[in-house]
Tab-separated table of C-alpha atoms in Angstrom:
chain	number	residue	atom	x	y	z
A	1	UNK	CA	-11.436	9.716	23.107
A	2	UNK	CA	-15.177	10.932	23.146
A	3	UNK	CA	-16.107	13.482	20.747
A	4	UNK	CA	-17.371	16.879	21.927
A	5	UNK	CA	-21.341	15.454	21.669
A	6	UNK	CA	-19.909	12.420	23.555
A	7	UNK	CA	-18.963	14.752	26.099
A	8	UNK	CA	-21.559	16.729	26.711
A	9	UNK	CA	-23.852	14.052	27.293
A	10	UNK	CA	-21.784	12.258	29.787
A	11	UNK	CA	-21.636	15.365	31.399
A	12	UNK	CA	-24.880	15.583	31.624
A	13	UNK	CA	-25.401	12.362	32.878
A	14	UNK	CA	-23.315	12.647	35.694
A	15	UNK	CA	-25.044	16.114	36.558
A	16	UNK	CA	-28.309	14.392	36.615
A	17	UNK	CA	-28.457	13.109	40.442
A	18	UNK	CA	-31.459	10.750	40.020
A	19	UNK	CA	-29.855	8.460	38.209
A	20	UNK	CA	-27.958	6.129	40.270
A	21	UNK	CA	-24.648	4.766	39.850
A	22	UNK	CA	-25.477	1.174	38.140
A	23	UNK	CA	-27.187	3.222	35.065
A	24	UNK	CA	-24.737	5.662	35.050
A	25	UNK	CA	-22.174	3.295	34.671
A	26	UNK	CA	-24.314	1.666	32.249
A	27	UNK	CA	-24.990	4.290	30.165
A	28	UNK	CA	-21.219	5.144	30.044
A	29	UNK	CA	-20.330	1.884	28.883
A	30	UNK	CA	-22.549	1.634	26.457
A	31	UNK	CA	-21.335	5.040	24.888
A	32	UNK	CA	-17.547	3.753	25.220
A	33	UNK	CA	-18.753	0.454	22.588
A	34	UNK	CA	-20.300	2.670	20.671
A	35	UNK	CA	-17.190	5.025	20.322
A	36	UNK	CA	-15.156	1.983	19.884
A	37	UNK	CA	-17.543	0.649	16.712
A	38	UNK	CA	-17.090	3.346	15.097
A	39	UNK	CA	-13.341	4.065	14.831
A	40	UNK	CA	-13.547	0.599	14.067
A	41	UNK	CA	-15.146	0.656	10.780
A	42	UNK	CA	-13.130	-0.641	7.831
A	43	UNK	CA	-14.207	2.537	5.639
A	44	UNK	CA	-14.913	6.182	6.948
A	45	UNK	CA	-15.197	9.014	5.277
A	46	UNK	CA	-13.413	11.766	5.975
A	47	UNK	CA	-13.617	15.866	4.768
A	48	UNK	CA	-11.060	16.432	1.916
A	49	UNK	CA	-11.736	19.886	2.051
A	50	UNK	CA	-11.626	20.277	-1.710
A	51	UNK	CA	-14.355	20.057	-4.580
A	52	UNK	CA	-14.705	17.043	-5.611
A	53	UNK	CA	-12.195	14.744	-3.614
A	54	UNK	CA	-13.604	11.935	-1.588
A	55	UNK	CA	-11.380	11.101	1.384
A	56	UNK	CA	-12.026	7.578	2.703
A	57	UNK	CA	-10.013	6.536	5.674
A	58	UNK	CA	-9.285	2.970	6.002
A	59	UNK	CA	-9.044	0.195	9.108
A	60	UNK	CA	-6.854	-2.659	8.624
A	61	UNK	CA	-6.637	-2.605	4.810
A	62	UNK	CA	-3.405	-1.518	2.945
A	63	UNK	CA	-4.710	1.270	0.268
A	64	UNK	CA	-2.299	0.064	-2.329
A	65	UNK	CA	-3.142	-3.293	-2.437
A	66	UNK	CA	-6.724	-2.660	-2.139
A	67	UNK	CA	-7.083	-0.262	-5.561
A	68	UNK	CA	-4.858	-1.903	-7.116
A	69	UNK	CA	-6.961	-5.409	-6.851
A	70	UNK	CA	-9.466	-3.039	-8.152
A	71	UNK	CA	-8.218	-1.538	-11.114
A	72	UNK	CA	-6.506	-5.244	-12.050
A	73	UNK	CA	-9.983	-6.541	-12.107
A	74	UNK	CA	-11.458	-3.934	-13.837
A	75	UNK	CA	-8.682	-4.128	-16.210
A	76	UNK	CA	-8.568	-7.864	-17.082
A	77	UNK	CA	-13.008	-7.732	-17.189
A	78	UNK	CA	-13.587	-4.616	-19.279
A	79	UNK	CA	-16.622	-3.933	-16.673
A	80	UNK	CA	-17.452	-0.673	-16.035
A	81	UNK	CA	-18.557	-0.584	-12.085
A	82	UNK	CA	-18.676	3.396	-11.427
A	83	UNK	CA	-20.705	6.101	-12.800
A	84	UNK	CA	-19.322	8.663	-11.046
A	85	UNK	CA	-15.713	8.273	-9.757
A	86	UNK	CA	-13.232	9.170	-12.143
A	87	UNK	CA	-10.258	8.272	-10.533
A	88	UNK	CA	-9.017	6.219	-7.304
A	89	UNK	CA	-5.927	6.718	-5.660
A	90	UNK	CA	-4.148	5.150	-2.360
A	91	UNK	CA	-2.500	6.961	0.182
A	92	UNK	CA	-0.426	5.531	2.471
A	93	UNK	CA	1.141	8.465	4.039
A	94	UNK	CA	0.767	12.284	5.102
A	95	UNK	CA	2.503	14.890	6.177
A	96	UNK	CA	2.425	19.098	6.411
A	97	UNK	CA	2.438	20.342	2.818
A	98	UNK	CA	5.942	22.023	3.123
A	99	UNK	CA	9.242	21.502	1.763
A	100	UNK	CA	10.996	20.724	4.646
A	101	UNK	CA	8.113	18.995	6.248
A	102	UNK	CA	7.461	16.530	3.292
A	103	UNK	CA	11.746	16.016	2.492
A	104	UNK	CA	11.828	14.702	6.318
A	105	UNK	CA	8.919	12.369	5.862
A	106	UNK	CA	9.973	10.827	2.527
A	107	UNK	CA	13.252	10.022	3.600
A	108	UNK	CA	11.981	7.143	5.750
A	109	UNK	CA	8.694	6.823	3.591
A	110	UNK	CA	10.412	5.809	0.368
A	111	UNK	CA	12.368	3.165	2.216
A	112	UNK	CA	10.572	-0.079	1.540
A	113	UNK	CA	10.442	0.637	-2.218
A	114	UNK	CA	13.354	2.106	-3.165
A	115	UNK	CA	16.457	2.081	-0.419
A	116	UNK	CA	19.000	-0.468	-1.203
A	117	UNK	CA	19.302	-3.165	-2.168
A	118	UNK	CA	15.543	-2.414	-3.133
A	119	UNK	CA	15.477	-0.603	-6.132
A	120	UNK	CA	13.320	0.333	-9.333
A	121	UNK	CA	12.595	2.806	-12.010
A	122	UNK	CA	9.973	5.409	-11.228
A	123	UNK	CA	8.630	8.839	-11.930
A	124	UNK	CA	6.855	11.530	-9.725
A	125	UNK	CA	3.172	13.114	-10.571
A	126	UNK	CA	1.923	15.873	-8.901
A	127	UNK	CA	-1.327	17.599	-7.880
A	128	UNK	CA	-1.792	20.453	-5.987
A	129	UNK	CA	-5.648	22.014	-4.917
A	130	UNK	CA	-6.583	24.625	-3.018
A	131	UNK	CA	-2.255	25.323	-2.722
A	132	UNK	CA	-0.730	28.211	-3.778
A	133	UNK	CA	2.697	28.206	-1.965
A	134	UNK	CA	4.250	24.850	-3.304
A	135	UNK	CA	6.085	24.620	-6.442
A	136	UNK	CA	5.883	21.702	-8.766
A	137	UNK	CA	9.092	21.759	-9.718
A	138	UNK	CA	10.942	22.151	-6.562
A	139	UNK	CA	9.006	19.415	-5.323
A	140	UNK	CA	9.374	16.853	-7.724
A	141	UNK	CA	12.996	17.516	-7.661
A	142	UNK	CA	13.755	17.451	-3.892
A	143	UNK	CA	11.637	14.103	-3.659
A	144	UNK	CA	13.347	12.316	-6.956
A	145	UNK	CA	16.762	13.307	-5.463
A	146	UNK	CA	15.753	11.709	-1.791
A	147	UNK	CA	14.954	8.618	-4.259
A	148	UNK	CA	18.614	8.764	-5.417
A	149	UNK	CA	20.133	9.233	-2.176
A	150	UNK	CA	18.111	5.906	-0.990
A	151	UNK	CA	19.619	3.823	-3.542
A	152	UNK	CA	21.773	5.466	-6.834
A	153	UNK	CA	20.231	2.390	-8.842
A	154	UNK	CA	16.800	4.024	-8.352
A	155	UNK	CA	16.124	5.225	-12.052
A	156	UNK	CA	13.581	7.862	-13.754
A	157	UNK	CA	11.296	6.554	-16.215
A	158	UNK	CA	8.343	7.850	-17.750
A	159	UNK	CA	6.826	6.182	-20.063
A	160	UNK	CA	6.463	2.876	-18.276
A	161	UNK	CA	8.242	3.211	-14.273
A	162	UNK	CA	7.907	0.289	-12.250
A	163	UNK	CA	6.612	2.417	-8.910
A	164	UNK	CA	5.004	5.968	-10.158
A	165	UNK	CA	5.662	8.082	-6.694
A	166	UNK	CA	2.039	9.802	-6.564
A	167	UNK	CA	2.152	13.646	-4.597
A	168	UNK	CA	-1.638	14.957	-3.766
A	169	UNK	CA	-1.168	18.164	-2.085
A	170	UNK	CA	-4.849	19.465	-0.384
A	171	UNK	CA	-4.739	22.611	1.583
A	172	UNK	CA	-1.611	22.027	3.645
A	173	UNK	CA	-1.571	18.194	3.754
A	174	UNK	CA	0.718	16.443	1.642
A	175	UNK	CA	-0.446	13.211	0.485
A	176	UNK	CA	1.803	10.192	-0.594
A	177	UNK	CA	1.840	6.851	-2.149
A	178	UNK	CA	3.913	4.824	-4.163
A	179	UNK	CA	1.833	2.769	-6.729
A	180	UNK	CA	2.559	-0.044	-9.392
A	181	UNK	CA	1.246	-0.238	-12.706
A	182	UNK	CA	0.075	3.637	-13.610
A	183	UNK	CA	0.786	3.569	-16.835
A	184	UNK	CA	-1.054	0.272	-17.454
A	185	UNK	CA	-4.055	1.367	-15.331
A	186	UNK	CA	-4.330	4.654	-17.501
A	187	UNK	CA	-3.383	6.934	-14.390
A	188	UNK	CA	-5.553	5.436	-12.343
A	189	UNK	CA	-8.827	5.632	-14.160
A	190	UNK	CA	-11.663	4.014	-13.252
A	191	UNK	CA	-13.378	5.300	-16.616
A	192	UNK	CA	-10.526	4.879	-18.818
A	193	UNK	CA	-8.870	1.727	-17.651
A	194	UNK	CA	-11.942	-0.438	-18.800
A	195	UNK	CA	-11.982	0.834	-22.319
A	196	UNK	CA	-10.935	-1.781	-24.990
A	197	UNK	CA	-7.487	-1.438	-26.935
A	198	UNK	CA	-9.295	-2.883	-30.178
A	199	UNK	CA	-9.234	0.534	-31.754
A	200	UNK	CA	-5.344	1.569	-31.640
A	201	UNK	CA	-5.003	-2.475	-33.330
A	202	UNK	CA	-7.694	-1.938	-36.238
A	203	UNK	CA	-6.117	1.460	-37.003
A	204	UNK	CA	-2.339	-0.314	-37.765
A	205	UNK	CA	-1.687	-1.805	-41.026
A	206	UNK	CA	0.108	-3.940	-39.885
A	207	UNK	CA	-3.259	-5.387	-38.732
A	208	UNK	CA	-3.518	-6.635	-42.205
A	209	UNK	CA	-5.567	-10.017	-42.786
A	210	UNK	CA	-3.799	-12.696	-44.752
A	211	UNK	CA	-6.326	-12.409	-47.457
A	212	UNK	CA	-5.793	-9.025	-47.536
A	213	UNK	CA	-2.117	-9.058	-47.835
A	214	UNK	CA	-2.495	-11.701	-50.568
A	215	UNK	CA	-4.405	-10.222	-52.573
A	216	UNK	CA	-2.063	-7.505	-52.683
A	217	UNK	CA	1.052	-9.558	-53.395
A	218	UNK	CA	-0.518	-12.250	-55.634
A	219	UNK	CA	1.526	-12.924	-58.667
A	220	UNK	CA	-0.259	-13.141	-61.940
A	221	UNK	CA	-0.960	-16.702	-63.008
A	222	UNK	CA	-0.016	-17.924	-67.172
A	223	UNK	CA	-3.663	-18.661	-67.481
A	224	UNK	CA	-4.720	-15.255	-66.707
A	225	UNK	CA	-2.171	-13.421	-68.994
A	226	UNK	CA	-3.096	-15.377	-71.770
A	227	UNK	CA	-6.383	-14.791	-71.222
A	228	UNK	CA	-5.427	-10.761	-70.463
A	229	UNK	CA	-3.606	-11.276	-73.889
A	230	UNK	CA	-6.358	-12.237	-76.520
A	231	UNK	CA	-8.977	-10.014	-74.681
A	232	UNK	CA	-6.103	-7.257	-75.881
A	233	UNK	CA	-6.278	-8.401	-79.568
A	234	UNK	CA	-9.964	-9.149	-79.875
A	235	UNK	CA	-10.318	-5.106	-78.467
């Protein structure tokens, strides 16, 4: 499919009678490879149509897979690589942002993760922008009960889920993905995830050197409470 620009100059080509066939045909092959090239591209972006969202459509490349390579590095390096993205999610699916839309598309979405005999803990986040007419709670609860009906083994967690089911809803397009490791990779946080967890360990006691801990516990040696003793009596 030609876009509308695509279209008006092959249009014009063919209006243009000088030309003769060869170059027309020419012409319109060359604007069919260059078409082609372009919904080829492994990344394209693509208009979110909200403030601060960055859409980026994907060729051959599963989104969940990809990030998640990302955040793992970042996470086992500590090196900060973005200035300005905060956070980076994968979606692997969409759908119209209503109720009835989004329970028919999750029922065979969820499959590979969670109907039987595949199974796992999980919890749902959710994220509406530019939406008025959805309702957080309704939604998490039809789409954690179509997670039930899939397999009754499938269990809520949240405070560390194996899959965390993530809901973005832009406008009216409902997007999904099912991701591991959220909790590890701080929600997803490019600027968060590479912070060091040195902090939270020097503020335990428990973190405690031996020294330290001796020093505390040390019994008091003969020697010293003799010499404690006359220093008494000479005072």
């Amino acid at each position: 499919k030609f876009s509308d620009h695509e279209e008006r100059l092959s249009g014009s080509d063919r209006e243009e009678d000088e030309d003769d066939v060869e170059a027309a045909l020419k012409k319109e092959v060359g604007q069919i490879r260059a078409s082609t090239e372009q919904k080829l591209r492994r990344f394209q972006s693509v208009e979110s149509g909200a403030n601060n969202v960055v859409f980026i459509r994907t060729q051959g490349i599963e989104p969940e897979n990809l990030v998640h390579h990302i955040l793992k590095d970042m996470h086992t390096t500590k090196k900060k690589k973005t200035r300005v993205i905060l956070r980076m999610l994968p979606i692997s699916g969409t759908c119209k942002a209503f109720m009835e839309d989004m329970k028919k598309y999750t029922e065979t979405f969820f499959e590979p993760w969670f109907k039987a005999p595949n199974k796992g803990t999980f919890q749902i986040v959710y994220k509406a922008r530019n939406n008025s007419h959805m309702s957080r709670e309704e939604v998490i609860k039809e789409l954690a009960g179509i997670v039930g009906s899939l397999n009754p083994e499938n269990k809520v967690d949240l405070n560390n889920p194996q899959y965390t089911v993530v809901v973005e809803i832009i406008k009216t397009v409902c997007c999904l993905s099912v991701v591991r490791d959220y909790v590890l990779f701080r929600k997803y946080n490019l600027q968060e995830v590479v912070k060091s967890n040195k902090e939270g360990t020097q503020q335990n006691p428990s973190s405690l050197t031996e020294e330290q801990n001796s020093n505390i516990v040390k019994p008091e040696t003969e020697e010293e409470k003799s010499s404690k003793e006359a220093n008494q009596e000479n005072k």
